[in-house]
Amino acid sequence: MATTIGIRRRAFLGGAAVLGALHGFGGLVNAAVSPSVANLPARGNVVIRNAYVMTMEPGQPDIPNGDIHIDNGAIVDVGTGLAAPGAQVIDGRGFIVLPGLIDTHWHMWTTLLRNMSGDDRAHGYFPMTTALGKVFTPRDMYYGTLLSSAEALHSGITTVHNWCHNVMTHEHAVEDLRAMQETGIRGRFAYGPARSTPLTQPISIADLTRMHGEWSSLSNEGLLTLGLAWRGVQIALPNADGKMEIRPLSPDMYRVEYEAARKLGLPVSVHLNSTKFDKDHIIALHKLGYVFNGLQVIHAINTSPEEMDILAAAGASVSISPASEMRIGFGLPKIAEFLDRKVNLALSVDTTPLTGNADMFGIMKLAQNLENGRSESEFKLPARKVIELATIEAARALGLADRTGSLKKGKRADVIMVSTRDVNIGPFTEPAYMLVDSAQAANVDTVLVDGRILKRGGKLTAIDTGKLMTEASAATQAIIQRANWK
């Protein structure tokens, strides 16, 4: 099923420097890997002509019959009638062209456990992922994130935030990261503890520092950034009477992790205020001086107006995942409240065992419908604002707005083409509403990441999805057997 792939497969990772770095991480260069990923296509000289272009650049209007010229991974120009001598021409007629969609929080390794969150407490999401996560090998981490990356590209998601909370060994982290490298996706890799790690035990700061020190050769020519997946300073747990109460976590854990990340200049991301039992976590962070521009909080459903103002003043961001939050019963995200208080808000997949898939169009639609329903107003959350949450606002949340999130001269070429001629989306009317109300992953015809065409004509160009599904299915069955999961 798996074969040993030589240097050819890793040429795009940056050559000998990367091979040397990976060799330092336990000799994983020669590990048995998937044959389902081929060499990435080269960055070309391409012009998309006569498309409906939604740049998502603040203050800039859409461009009907617009062109985008892309060369060597960068956007050369956006406009009409562009001169692009020698460029490959892609006919954009009948397509909406916009920046690639951006996920801001995704436990990508869990995709091997898709549709396994069951109907009773023993088989719920947290018990299931914890029990099965314990038996994941580094190779399983690779396949989980490889499958997630493939689905992301298929769905028009060009940037992901891989919130990796199953790092049992450093090799688990390296193999998980390798899936992102090989597929050519842009993203952040957030290094976190395993689900089974005691709340008093910090992650291996030595391993985090080691990865940070080698990052220039691991970043896939700048496509990937590094961050910390943090546990925060408190948690809601049942007391002796079975009632939930807030308990502080050990400073020997949270301070060590937080200060290491800050010393290394890494962004920090943390789940907090997720349910009605969680509260005041942002206030607790604020008292410690831990709220900063570069902090991302996830879910934040039970967040007070005071805490929202703290986040806004600091320039911190919030990532919501309405599909998973509703599926697991956390509650309804406070979308309008965060936006009204000027908090940088963005959308996320979270975990496909709860969401079922990684369709960001579906997440956008759910976010709009949920907020309009809560507000009892058809017009509370306009479609274009929702698209901003999945593009330019998401790029800001990940510190990538200088590179991606909008179509602008000089930015990197993360671009998707959505067909408007399919039966579920046409006829052509209001483009923003076409994307939010009607579009699905299957409507994404073409995907470019950093100028590489990774999907064309509805097919991934560098990933054999048939082989990948065979390999991923075998990995899942082996995990279930090792865990004796019933």
Coordinates of C-alpha atoms in Angstrom, one line a residue:
M1 CA 0.0 0.0 0.0
A2 CA 2.8 2.4 0.9
T3 CA 6.1 2.7 -0.9
T4 CA 9.4 4.4 -0.2
I5 CA 9.6 7.6 -2.2
G6 CA 13.0 9.1 -2.9
I7 CA 14.3 12.6 -3.4
R8 CA 12.2 13.3 -6.5
R9 CA 9.1 13.5 -4.4
R10 CA 10.6 16.2 -2.2
A11 CA 12.3 18.4 -4.8
F12 CA 9.7 21.1 -4.3
L13 CA 10.3 21.3 -0.5
G14 CA 13.5 23.2 -1.1
G15 CA 16.2 20.8 -2.0
A16 CA 19.1 19.5 0.1
A17 CA 18.5 22.0 3.0
V18 CA 15.1 20.5 3.6
L19 CA 16.3 16.9 3.3
G20 CA 19.0 17.7 5.9
A21 CA 16.5 19.3 8.2
L22 CA 14.1 16.3 8.0
H23 CA 17.0 13.9 8.5
G24 CA 17.6 15.7 11.8
F25 CA 14.0 14.9 12.8
G26 CA 14.7 11.2 13.1
G27 CA 15.5 10.2 9.6
L28 CA 11.9 10.6 8.3
V29 CA 13.1 11.4 4.8
N30 CA 13.1 7.7 4.0
A31 CA 9.8 6.9 5.7
A32 CA 7.2 4.8 4.0
V33 CA 4.7 7.3 2.5
S34 CA 1.7 7.6 0.2
P35 CA 2.1 7.1 -3.5
S36 CA -1.0 9.2 -4.0
V37 CA 0.8 12.6 -4.3
A38 CA 2.8 13.5 -7.4
N39 CA 5.2 16.3 -7.9
L40 CA 3.6 19.7 -7.6
P41 CA 3.1 21.6 -10.9
A42 CA 5.4 24.5 -11.6
R43 CA 4.4 28.1 -11.0
G44 CA 3.6 29.4 -14.4
N45 CA 2.8 32.5 -16.3
V46 CA -1.0 32.5 -16.6
V47 CA -3.7 35.0 -17.4
I48 CA -7.4 34.4 -16.5
R49 CA -9.5 36.5 -18.9
N50 CA -13.1 37.7 -19.0
A51 CA -14.2 36.4 -15.6
Y52 CA -16.4 38.1 -13.0
V53 CA -13.6 39.1 -10.6
M54 CA -14.4 39.6 -6.9
T55 CA -11.1 41.0 -5.5
M56 CA -12.3 41.2 -1.9
E57 CA -9.8 44.0 -1.5
P58 CA -11.4 46.6 0.8
G59 CA -12.9 49.5 -1.0
Q60 CA -12.4 47.9 -4.5
P61 CA -15.4 47.1 -6.6
D62 CA -15.9 43.8 -8.5
I63 CA -14.7 43.7 -12.1
P64 CA -17.1 42.2 -14.6
N65 CA -15.1 40.8 -17.6
G66 CA -12.0 41.1 -15.6
D67 CA -8.5 39.7 -16.0
I68 CA -5.9 38.4 -13.6
H69 CA -2.3 38.0 -14.6
I70 CA -0.2 35.6 -12.5
D71 CA 3.5 34.9 -13.0
N72 CA 5.9 32.9 -10.8
G73 CA 3.4 32.7 -7.9
A74 CA 2.6 36.4 -7.7
I75 CA -0.3 38.5 -8.9
V76 CA 1.1 40.7 -11.6
D77 CA -2.0 42.7 -12.2
V78 CA -5.8 42.7 -11.9
G79 CA -8.0 44.7 -14.3
T80 CA -9.5 44.5 -17.8
G81 CA -7.7 44.0 -21.1
L82 CA -4.4 43.2 -19.4
A83 CA -1.3 42.7 -21.6
A84 CA 0.2 39.4 -20.7
P85 CA 2.6 38.4 -23.5
G86 CA 3.5 34.7 -23.4
A87 CA 1.1 33.8 -20.7
Q88 CA -1.1 30.7 -20.8
V89 CA -4.7 31.9 -21.2
I90 CA -7.5 30.5 -19.1
D91 CA -11.0 31.4 -20.3
G92 CA -12.8 32.9 -17.4
R93 CA -16.2 33.4 -19.1
G94 CA -18.9 31.8 -16.9
F95 CA -16.8 31.9 -13.8
I96 CA -16.6 33.9 -10.6
V97 CA -13.0 34.4 -9.7
L98 CA -12.1 35.3 -6.1
P99 CA -9.3 34.8 -3.6
G100 CA -8.9 31.3 -2.2
L101 CA -11.0 30.6 0.9
I102 CA -9.3 30.5 4.2
D103 CA -9.9 28.2 7.1
T104 CA -8.7 29.5 10.5
H105 CA -8.9 26.4 12.8
W106 CA -9.0 22.8 11.8
H107 CA -7.9 19.6 13.6
M108 CA -6.8 18.1 10.3
W109 CA -5.6 14.8 11.7
T110 CA -9.2 13.9 12.8
T111 CA -10.4 13.5 9.2
L112 CA -9.5 9.8 9.4
L113 CA -12.3 9.6 12.0
R114 CA -14.9 11.3 9.9
N115 CA -18.6 10.4 10.7
M116 CA -17.5 8.5 13.9
S117 CA -19.0 10.8 16.5
G118 CA -21.9 8.7 17.7
D119 CA -25.3 8.8 19.4
D120 CA -24.3 8.3 23.1
R121 CA -21.9 9.8 25.5
A122 CA -19.3 7.0 25.3
H123 CA -19.1 7.4 21.6
G124 CA -19.3 11.2 21.5
Y125 CA -16.7 13.4 19.8
F126 CA -14.3 13.9 22.7
P127 CA -14.2 10.3 24.0
M128 CA -13.9 8.9 20.5
T129 CA -11.1 11.2 19.3
T130 CA -9.2 10.8 22.5
A131 CA -9.4 7.0 22.6
L132 CA -8.6 6.6 18.9
G133 CA -6.1 9.5 18.8
K134 CA -3.9 7.6 21.4
V135 CA -3.1 4.9 18.9
F136 CA -2.3 7.2 15.9
T137 CA 1.1 6.5 14.5
P138 CA 3.1 9.3 12.8
R139 CA 2.0 7.8 9.5
D140 CA -1.7 8.1 10.5
M141 CA -1.1 11.8 11.3
Y142 CA 0.2 12.1 7.7
Y143 CA -2.8 10.4 6.2
G144 CA -5.3 12.4 8.2
T145 CA -3.8 15.7 7.2
L146 CA -3.2 14.6 3.6
L147 CA -6.9 13.7 3.3
S148 CA -7.9 17.1 4.9
S149 CA -5.5 19.0 2.5
A150 CA -6.9 17.2 -0.5
E151 CA -10.5 18.1 0.5
A152 CA -9.5 21.6 1.3
L153 CA -8.1 22.1 -2.2
H154 CA -11.0 20.4 -3.8
S155 CA -13.3 22.8 -1.9
G156 CA -11.5 26.0 -2.8
I157 CA -9.7 26.4 0.5
T158 CA -6.2 27.5 -0.2
T159 CA -5.1 28.3 3.3
V160 CA -5.6 26.2 6.4
H161 CA -4.8 26.6 10.1
N162 CA -3.8 23.1 11.1
W163 CA -4.5 23.0 14.9
C164 CA -2.6 19.9 15.7
H165 CA -3.6 18.6 19.1
N166 CA -2.3 15.0 18.8
V167 CA 1.4 15.5 19.0
M168 CA 2.5 12.5 21.0
T169 CA 6.0 12.6 19.7
H170 CA 7.9 15.0 17.5
E171 CA 7.7 12.5 14.7
H172 CA 3.9 12.9 14.9
A173 CA 4.3 16.6 14.3
V174 CA 6.8 16.2 11.5
E175 CA 4.7 13.7 9.6
D176 CA 1.5 15.8 10.0
L177 CA 3.4 18.8 8.7
R178 CA 4.8 16.8 5.8
A179 CA 1.3 16.3 4.4
M180 CA 0.9 20.0 4.1
Q181 CA 4.3 20.4 2.5
E182 CA 3.6 17.7 -0.2
T183 CA 0.2 19.0 -1.2
G184 CA 1.4 22.6 -1.7
I185 CA -1.3 24.2 0.5
R186 CA -0.7 27.4 2.4
G187 CA -1.2 27.4 6.1
R188 CA -0.2 27.6 9.7
F189 CA 0.9 24.6 11.6
A190 CA 0.0 25.0 15.3
Y191 CA 2.1 22.7 17.5
G192 CA 0.0 21.4 20.4
P193 CA -0.2 18.7 23.1
A194 CA -1.7 15.3 22.5
R195 CA -5.3 15.0 23.6
S196 CA -4.1 12.6 26.3
T197 CA -1.4 15.0 27.7
P198 CA -2.1 15.8 31.4
L199 CA -3.2 19.3 32.0
T200 CA -0.2 19.8 34.3
Q201 CA 2.3 18.8 31.7
P202 CA 3.6 21.3 29.1
I203 CA 4.4 20.3 25.6
S204 CA 8.1 19.6 24.7
I205 CA 9.5 23.1 24.5
A206 CA 12.7 21.6 23.2
D207 CA 10.9 20.1 20.3
L208 CA 8.9 23.3 19.5
T209 CA 12.1 25.3 19.6
R210 CA 13.8 22.7 17.4
M211 CA 11.1 23.0 14.8
H212 CA 11.2 26.8 15.0
G213 CA 14.9 26.8 14.5
E214 CA 14.6 24.7 11.3
W215 CA 11.5 26.5 10.0
S216 CA 13.2 28.3 7.1
S217 CA 13.8 24.9 5.5
L218 CA 10.4 23.4 6.6
S219 CA 8.1 26.3 5.5
N220 CA 7.8 25.1 1.9
E221 CA 9.3 28.4 0.5
G222 CA 7.2 30.5 2.9
L223 CA 3.9 28.8 2.3
L224 CA 3.7 27.5 5.9
T225 CA 4.0 29.3 9.2
L226 CA 4.4 28.0 12.8
G227 CA 2.3 28.7 15.8
L228 CA 1.3 27.3 19.3
A229 CA -1.9 25.4 20.0
W230 CA -2.3 26.4 23.6
R231 CA -4.6 25.2 26.4
G232 CA -5.1 28.5 28.2
V233 CA -5.2 29.2 31.9
Q234 CA -8.5 27.6 33.1
I235 CA -10.9 24.8 32.3
A236 CA -14.5 23.8 33.2
L237 CA -14.6 20.4 34.9
P238 CA -17.2 18.6 37.1
N239 CA -16.9 18.9 40.8
A240 CA -17.7 16.2 43.4
D241 CA -21.4 16.8 43.0
G242 CA -21.2 16.5 39.2
K243 CA -21.7 20.2 38.7
M244 CA -19.4 22.1 36.3
E245 CA -17.0 24.6 37.8
I246 CA -14.1 26.7 36.5
R247 CA -10.7 25.4 37.7
P248 CA -7.4 27.2 37.1
L249 CA -4.7 25.2 35.2
S250 CA -1.2 24.9 36.5
P251 CA 1.1 27.8 35.8
D252 CA 3.8 25.2 35.4
M253 CA 2.0 24.2 32.2
Y254 CA 0.4 27.3 30.8
R255 CA 3.1 29.8 31.6
V256 CA 5.9 27.6 30.2
E257 CA 4.1 27.2 26.9
Y258 CA 2.9 30.8 26.5
E259 CA 6.3 32.3 27.4
A260 CA 8.1 29.9 25.0
A261 CA 5.8 30.9 22.1
R262 CA 6.2 34.6 22.9
K263 CA 10.0 34.3 23.1
L264 CA 10.0 32.6 19.7
G265 CA 7.7 35.2 18.3
L266 CA 4.9 32.7 17.5
P267 CA 1.2 33.3 17.3
V268 CA -0.9 31.7 20.0
S269 CA -4.3 30.0 19.5
V270 CA -6.6 28.8 22.3
H271 CA -10.1 27.3 22.7
L272 CA -12.0 29.2 25.4
N273 CA -15.5 30.2 26.5
S274 CA -16.8 27.4 24.4
T275 CA -20.0 26.5 26.3
K276 CA -22.3 27.9 29.0
F277 CA -20.1 26.3 31.6
D278 CA -17.0 28.3 30.4
K279 CA -16.8 32.0 31.2
D280 CA -14.4 34.8 31.9
H281 CA -11.4 33.1 30.3
I282 CA -10.5 36.1 28.3
I283 CA -10.7 38.3 31.5
A284 CA -8.3 35.8 33.2
L285 CA -5.9 36.1 30.3
H286 CA -6.2 39.8 30.3
K287 CA -5.3 40.0 34.0
L288 CA -2.1 38.0 33.2
G289 CA -1.2 40.3 30.3
Y290 CA -1.7 37.4 27.9
V291 CA -4.1 39.1 25.3
F292 CA -2.1 40.5 22.4
N293 CA -2.2 41.1 18.7
G294 CA -1.4 37.6 17.5
L295 CA -3.7 35.8 20.0
Q296 CA -6.5 33.8 18.3
V297 CA -9.4 32.6 20.5
I298 CA -11.6 29.7 19.2
H299 CA -15.4 29.3 19.6
A300 CA -15.8 32.0 22.3
I301 CA -19.5 31.4 22.4
N302 CA -19.9 32.4 26.0
T303 CA -18.0 35.6 25.7
S304 CA -19.2 38.8 27.4
P305 CA -19.2 42.3 25.8
E306 CA -16.4 43.3 28.2
E307 CA -14.3 40.4 26.9
M308 CA -15.1 41.3 23.3
D309 CA -13.9 44.9 23.9
I310 CA -10.6 43.5 25.4
L311 CA -10.0 41.4 22.2
A312 CA -10.8 44.3 19.9
A313 CA -8.5 46.7 21.8
A314 CA -5.6 44.2 21.6
G315 CA -6.1 43.3 18.0
A316 CA -6.8 39.7 18.8
S317 CA -9.1 37.5 16.6
V318 CA -11.9 35.1 17.0
S319 CA -12.4 31.9 15.0
I320 CA -15.9 30.4 14.9
S321 CA -17.1 27.1 13.5
P322 CA -20.9 27.2 13.4
A323 CA -21.3 23.8 11.9
S324 CA -19.3 21.9 14.6
E325 CA -20.5 24.2 17.4
M326 CA -24.1 23.5 16.6
R327 CA -23.5 19.8 15.9
I328 CA -21.9 19.2 19.3
G329 CA -24.3 21.3 21.2
F330 CA -22.0 24.2 22.3
G331 CA -24.6 26.8 21.3
L332 CA -24.9 29.6 18.7
P333 CA -21.9 31.8 17.9
K334 CA -22.4 35.6 18.6
I335 CA -21.5 36.7 15.1
A336 CA -23.2 40.1 15.0
E337 CA -22.0 41.0 18.5
F338 CA -18.3 40.4 17.6
L339 CA -18.7 42.3 14.4
D340 CA -20.5 45.2 16.1
R341 CA -17.6 45.5 18.6
K342 CA -15.0 45.5 15.9
V343 CA -13.5 42.1 16.7
N344 CA -11.6 40.4 13.8
L345 CA -13.9 37.4 13.1
A346 CA -13.2 34.5 10.8
L347 CA -14.7 31.1 10.0
S348 CA -13.3 27.5 10.4
V349 CA -14.0 23.9 9.6
D350 CA -12.9 22.7 13.1
T351 CA -13.2 18.9 12.7
T352 CA -14.9 16.8 10.1
P353 CA -16.0 14.1 12.5
L354 CA -18.6 16.8 13.5
T355 CA -19.0 18.9 10.4
G356 CA -19.0 15.9 7.9
N357 CA -17.0 17.8 5.3
A358 CA -14.9 20.9 4.7
D359 CA -17.3 22.8 2.5
M360 CA -16.6 26.5 3.4
F361 CA -19.4 27.5 1.1
G362 CA -21.8 25.6 3.4
I363 CA -20.2 27.1 6.5
M364 CA -20.7 30.6 5.0
K365 CA -24.3 29.9 4.3
L366 CA -24.9 28.5 7.8
A367 CA -23.2 31.5 9.4
Q368 CA -25.5 33.9 7.4
N369 CA -28.7 32.0 8.0
L370 CA -27.9 31.5 11.7
E371 CA -27.3 35.2 12.3
N372 CA -30.3 36.3 10.3
G373 CA -32.4 33.9 12.2
R374 CA -31.1 35.0 15.6
S375 CA -31.6 38.6 14.6
E376 CA -35.0 38.0 13.0
S377 CA -33.8 40.0 10.0
E378 CA -33.2 39.0 6.4
F379 CA -30.6 41.7 6.1
K380 CA -28.5 41.4 9.3
L381 CA -25.5 39.6 7.8
P382 CA -25.0 40.4 4.1
A383 CA -23.5 37.7 1.8
R384 CA -20.5 39.9 0.9
K385 CA -19.6 40.3 4.6
V386 CA -19.7 36.5 5.1
I387 CA -17.3 36.1 2.1
E388 CA -15.0 38.6 3.8
L389 CA -15.0 36.4 6.9
A390 CA -13.7 33.5 4.7
T391 CA -11.1 35.6 2.8
I392 CA -9.6 38.9 3.8
E393 CA -10.7 38.9 7.5
A394 CA -9.5 35.3 7.8
A395 CA -6.1 36.3 6.3
R396 CA -5.9 39.1 8.9
A397 CA -6.7 36.6 11.7
L398 CA -3.7 34.4 10.6
G399 CA -1.4 37.3 10.0
L400 CA -1.3 36.7 6.3
A401 CA -3.2 39.7 4.8
D402 CA 0.0 41.0 3.2
R403 CA 0.2 37.7 1.2
T404 CA -3.3 36.4 0.6
G405 CA -7.0 37.0 1.3
S406 CA -7.6 39.4 -1.6
L407 CA -6.7 39.7 -5.3
K408 CA -4.2 42.6 -5.4
K409 CA -1.1 43.3 -7.4
G410 CA 1.9 42.0 -5.6
K411 CA 0.1 39.5 -3.4
R412 CA 0.7 35.7 -3.8
A413 CA -1.6 34.1 -6.3
D414 CA -4.1 32.1 -4.2
V415 CA -7.1 32.1 -6.6
I416 CA -10.2 30.0 -7.2
M417 CA -12.6 29.9 -10.1
V418 CA -16.2 29.0 -9.4
S419 CA -18.5 27.9 -12.2
T420 CA -21.8 29.7 -12.6
R421 CA -23.1 27.3 -15.2
D422 CA -23.9 24.4 -13.0
V423 CA -27.5 23.5 -12.4
N424 CA -27.3 24.2 -8.6
I425 CA -25.9 27.8 -9.0
G426 CA -27.1 29.4 -12.2
P427 CA -28.4 31.5 -13.8
F428 CA -25.9 34.3 -13.2
T429 CA -27.6 37.0 -10.9
E430 CA -26.0 38.4 -7.7
P431 CA -22.5 37.0 -7.4
A432 CA -22.1 37.3 -3.6
Y433 CA -25.3 35.5 -3.0
M434 CA -24.5 32.9 -5.7
L435 CA -21.4 32.0 -3.6
V436 CA -23.1 32.0 -0.2
D437 CA -26.5 30.7 -1.0
S438 CA -25.9 28.3 -3.8
A439 CA -22.2 27.4 -4.3
Q440 CA -20.8 24.0 -3.3
A441 CA -17.3 22.5 -3.4
A442 CA -18.2 20.7 -6.6
N443 CA -18.6 24.1 -8.3
V444 CA -14.9 24.9 -7.8
D445 CA -13.4 24.3 -11.2
T446 CA -9.9 25.7 -10.7
V447 CA -7.6 26.3 -7.7
L448 CA -4.2 28.0 -7.7
V449 CA -2.0 28.2 -4.6
D450 CA 1.0 30.4 -4.8
G451 CA 0.6 30.3 -8.6
R452 CA 0.5 26.5 -8.9
I453 CA -2.6 25.1 -10.5
L454 CA -3.7 22.4 -8.0
K455 CA -7.2 21.8 -9.3
R456 CA -8.3 22.2 -12.9
G457 CA -11.5 21.2 -14.7
G458 CA -12.8 20.0 -11.3
K459 CA -9.9 17.5 -10.8
L460 CA -6.9 17.8 -8.4
T461 CA -3.8 17.9 -10.4
A462 CA -1.2 16.5 -7.9
I463 CA -3.3 14.1 -5.8
D464 CA -4.7 10.8 -6.9
T465 CA -7.8 10.8 -4.9
G466 CA -8.6 7.2 -5.7
K467 CA -5.3 6.0 -4.2
L468 CA -5.6 8.4 -1.3
M469 CA -9.0 7.0 -0.3
T470 CA -7.7 3.5 -0.5
E471 CA -4.8 4.4 1.8
A472 CA -6.8 6.5 4.2
S473 CA -9.5 3.9 4.5
A474 CA -6.9 1.3 5.4
A475 CA -5.3 3.6 7.9
T476 CA -8.7 4.2 9.6
Q477 CA -9.5 0.5 9.8
A478 CA -6.1 -0.2 11.4
I479 CA -6.7 2.5 13.9
I480 CA -10.1 1.1 14.9
Q481 CA -8.6 -2.4 15.3
R482 CA -5.6 -1.2 17.4
A483 CA -7.9 0.7 19.7
N484 CA -10.4 -2.2 19.8
W485 CA -13.1 0.5 19.3
K486 CA -16.7 -0.8 19.2

